[in-house]
Structure formats: C-alpha cells, structure tokens
PDB file of C-alpha atoms in Angstrom:
ATOM      1  CA  MET A   1      -6.780  14.474 -12.636  1.00 97.00           C
ATOM      2  CA  ILE A   2      -4.989  12.034 -10.270  1.00 98.00           C
ATOM      3  CA  LEU A   3      -4.361  13.893  -6.781  1.00 98.00           C
ATOM      4  CA  ARG A   4      -1.202  12.975  -5.814  1.00 98.00           C
ATOM      5  CA  CYS A   5      -0.613  13.021  -1.948  1.00 98.00           C
ATOM      6  CA  PRO A   6       2.951  12.318  -0.258  1.00 98.00           C
ATOM      7  CA  ILE A   7       2.321  10.956   3.320  1.00 98.00           C
ATOM      8  CA  ILE A   8       5.467  11.761   5.585  1.00 97.00           C
ATOM      9  CA  PRO A   9       5.288  10.637   9.545  1.00 96.00           C
ATOM     10  CA  ASN A  10       5.716  13.382  11.974  1.00 93.00           C
ATOM     11  CA  TYR A  11       5.293  16.205   9.001  1.00 95.00           C
ATOM     12  CA  ASN A  12       1.769  15.516   7.531  1.00 97.00           C
ATOM     13  CA  LEU A  13       0.487  12.356   9.121  1.00 97.00           C
ATOM     14  CA  ASN A  14      -2.339  13.079  11.504  1.00 98.00           C
ATOM     15  CA  ASP A  15      -6.185  12.381  11.040  1.00 97.00           C
ATOM     16  CA  ASP A  16      -7.144  16.181  10.321  1.00 98.00           C
ATOM     17  CA  HIS A  17      -4.783  15.464   6.788  1.00 98.00           C
ATOM     18  CA  LEU A  18      -5.969  12.992   6.103  1.00 98.00           C
ATOM     19  CA  ALA A  19      -9.635  13.759   5.990  1.00 98.00           C
ATOM     20  CA  ALA A  20      -8.869  17.265   3.913  1.00 98.00           C
ATOM     21  CA  ILE A  21      -7.302  14.463   1.568  1.00 98.00           C
ATOM     22  CA  ALA A  22     -10.322  12.697   1.197  1.00 97.00           C
ATOM     23  CA  GLN A  23     -12.830  15.521   1.067  1.00 97.00           C
ATOM     24  CA  LEU A  24     -10.485  17.389  -1.513  1.00 97.00           C
ATOM     25  CA  GLY A  25     -11.192  14.785  -3.958  1.00 95.00           C
ATOM     26  CA  ASP A  26     -14.609  14.358  -3.100  1.00 96.00           C
ATOM     27  CA  LYS A  27     -15.335  18.225  -3.580  1.00 97.00           C
ATOM     28  CA  TYR A  28     -13.508  18.408  -7.427  1.00 97.00           C
ATOM     29  CA  SER A  29     -15.034  16.299  -9.725  1.00 95.00           C
ATOM     30  CA  CYS A  30     -11.864  16.810 -11.984  1.00 97.00           C
ATOM     31  CA  ILE A  31     -10.165  14.515  -9.222  1.00 98.00           C
ATOM     32  CA  GLN A  32     -10.382  10.706 -10.333  1.00 97.00           C
ATOM     33  CA  LYS A  33      -8.626   9.188  -7.499  1.00 97.00           C
ATOM     34  CA  VAL A  34      -6.282   9.942  -5.047  1.00 98.00           C
ATOM     35  CA  GLU A  35      -2.652   8.201  -4.855  1.00 98.00           C
ATOM     36  CA  VAL A  36      -0.565   7.958  -1.385  1.00 98.00           C
ATOM     37  CA  LEU A  37       2.731   8.059  -1.673  1.00 98.00           C
ATOM     38  CA  PRO A  38       4.389   6.828   1.516  1.00 98.00           C
ATOM     39  CA  TYR A  39       7.505   8.196   2.715  1.00 97.00           C
ATOM     40  CA  HIS A  40      11.199   6.748   1.199  1.00 94.00           C
ATOM     41  CA  ASN A  41      14.111   7.728   2.382  1.00 92.00           C
ATOM     42  CA  PHE A  42      16.298   7.732  -1.281  1.00 90.00           C
ATOM     43  CA  GLY A  43      16.835  10.962  -0.683  1.00 86.00           C
ATOM     44  CA  GLN A  44      19.452   9.996   1.932  1.00 88.00           C
ATOM     45  CA  GLY A  45      21.858   8.873  -0.166  1.00 85.00           C
ATOM     46  CA  LYS A  46      21.571  11.640  -2.539  1.00 88.00           C
ATOM     47  CA  ALA A  47      22.149  14.543   0.374  1.00 86.00           C
ATOM     48  CA  ARG A  48      25.133  12.786   1.293  1.00 88.00           C
ATOM     49  CA  GLU A  49      26.765  12.461  -2.050  1.00 91.00           C
ATOM     50  CA  ILE A  50      26.571  16.282  -2.165  1.00 93.00           C
ATOM     51  CA  GLY A  51      27.693  16.887   1.036  1.00 91.00           C
ATOM     52  CA  ARG A  52      24.134  18.101   2.813  1.00 91.00           C
ATOM     53  CA  GLU A  53      22.526  16.759   6.064  1.00 90.00           C
ATOM     54  CA  TYR A  54      19.139  14.860   5.465  1.00 87.00           C
ATOM     55  CA  GLU A  55      17.252  16.821   7.313  1.00 86.00           C
ATOM     56  CA  VAL A  56      13.833  14.434   7.294  1.00 89.00           C
ATOM     57  CA  GLU A  57      13.142  12.715  10.748  1.00 89.00           C
ATOM     58  CA  ALA A  58      10.880  10.008   9.703  1.00 92.00           C
ATOM     59  CA  GLU A  59      10.768   6.174   9.552  1.00 94.00           C
ATOM     60  CA  VAL A  60       9.670   4.302   6.156  1.00 96.00           C
ATOM     61  CA  PRO A  61       6.279   2.946   7.025  1.00 97.00           C
ATOM     62  CA  GLU A  62       5.235  -1.205   6.904  1.00 97.00           C
ATOM     63  CA  SER A  63       3.357  -1.608   4.203  1.00 97.00           C
ATOM     64  CA  GLU A  64       0.139  -2.579   6.850  1.00 98.00           C
ATOM     65  CA  THR A  65       0.695   0.796   8.403  1.00 98.00           C
ATOM     66  CA  VAL A  66      -0.022   2.246   4.844  1.00 98.00           C
ATOM     67  CA  GLN A  67      -3.184   0.110   4.632  1.00 98.00           C
ATOM     68  CA  VAL A  68      -4.537   1.836   7.585  1.00 98.00           C
ATOM     69  CA  TRP A  69      -3.603   5.269   6.218  1.00 98.00           C
ATOM     70  CA  LEU A  70      -5.580   4.443   2.680  1.00 98.00           C
ATOM     71  CA  ASP A  71      -8.354   2.638   4.891  1.00 98.00           C
ATOM     72  CA  LYS A  72      -8.883   5.940   6.944  1.00 98.00           C
ATOM     73  CA  ILE A  73      -8.470   8.289   3.668  1.00 98.00           C
ATOM     74  CA  ARG A  74     -11.059   5.716   2.274  1.00 98.00           C
ATOM     75  CA  SER A  75     -13.813   6.356   5.159  1.00 98.00           C
ATOM     76  CA  TYR A  76     -13.532  10.382   4.841  1.00 97.00           C
ATOM     77  CA  GLY A  77     -15.016  10.150   1.403  1.00 96.00           C
ATOM     78  CA  GLU A  78     -16.285   8.854  -1.577  1.00 96.00           C
ATOM     79  CA  ILE A  79     -13.021   9.388  -3.625  1.00 96.00           C
ATOM     80  CA  GLU A  80     -10.619   6.231  -5.118  1.00 97.00           C
ATOM     81  CA  VAL A  81      -7.745   5.977  -3.211  1.00 98.00           C
ATOM     82  CA  THR A  82      -4.822   3.541  -4.291  1.00 98.00           C
ATOM     83  CA  LEU A  83      -1.186   3.254  -3.274  1.00 97.00           C
ATOM     84  CA  SER A  84       1.392   5.076  -5.573  1.00 94.00           C
TER      85      SER A  84
END
C-alpha cells in the first residue's frame, strides 16, 4: 500500500502533521512508502468554468520548499518518502 498525502500550505502544512505522516508509515507494515502530493492550483480553472469561487488560499510551493517537506518527513521516521 502507498500512503498518498496531499500537503496544502495554510491547511495541513505543520510539523505535527508531517511527523504524523511518518509515524503512520512506520506503524503499519502494509504501507510500503509515502508519496507526498504538493498543492497545485489546477482546480482554479475548473471552479471558474462551473461558476464557483475557488476557496483554497494557498500558493503553489517551489521545488526547494517541497524538498524541505520530504526531508522533514524522512527525519521523523524510517518509511520511504517520495514526491508524487
């Protein structure tokens, strides 16, 4: 099983959440690895097309920032962590 974890600044990006991801991956032997899915704003255009307001207030992170997240998760556990 692969644990796929979206990370959204201003919503779930904090050290406690990153640590919990690693701990969850370490706790269950059926989890082979963690894939981090950085926030993207692809839904913005879709929301506009259907006349909805895009309610997520987050910026797309730079690749260097995402690497910091991956390194932090790795530092909290033994599970393999990759970018998805």
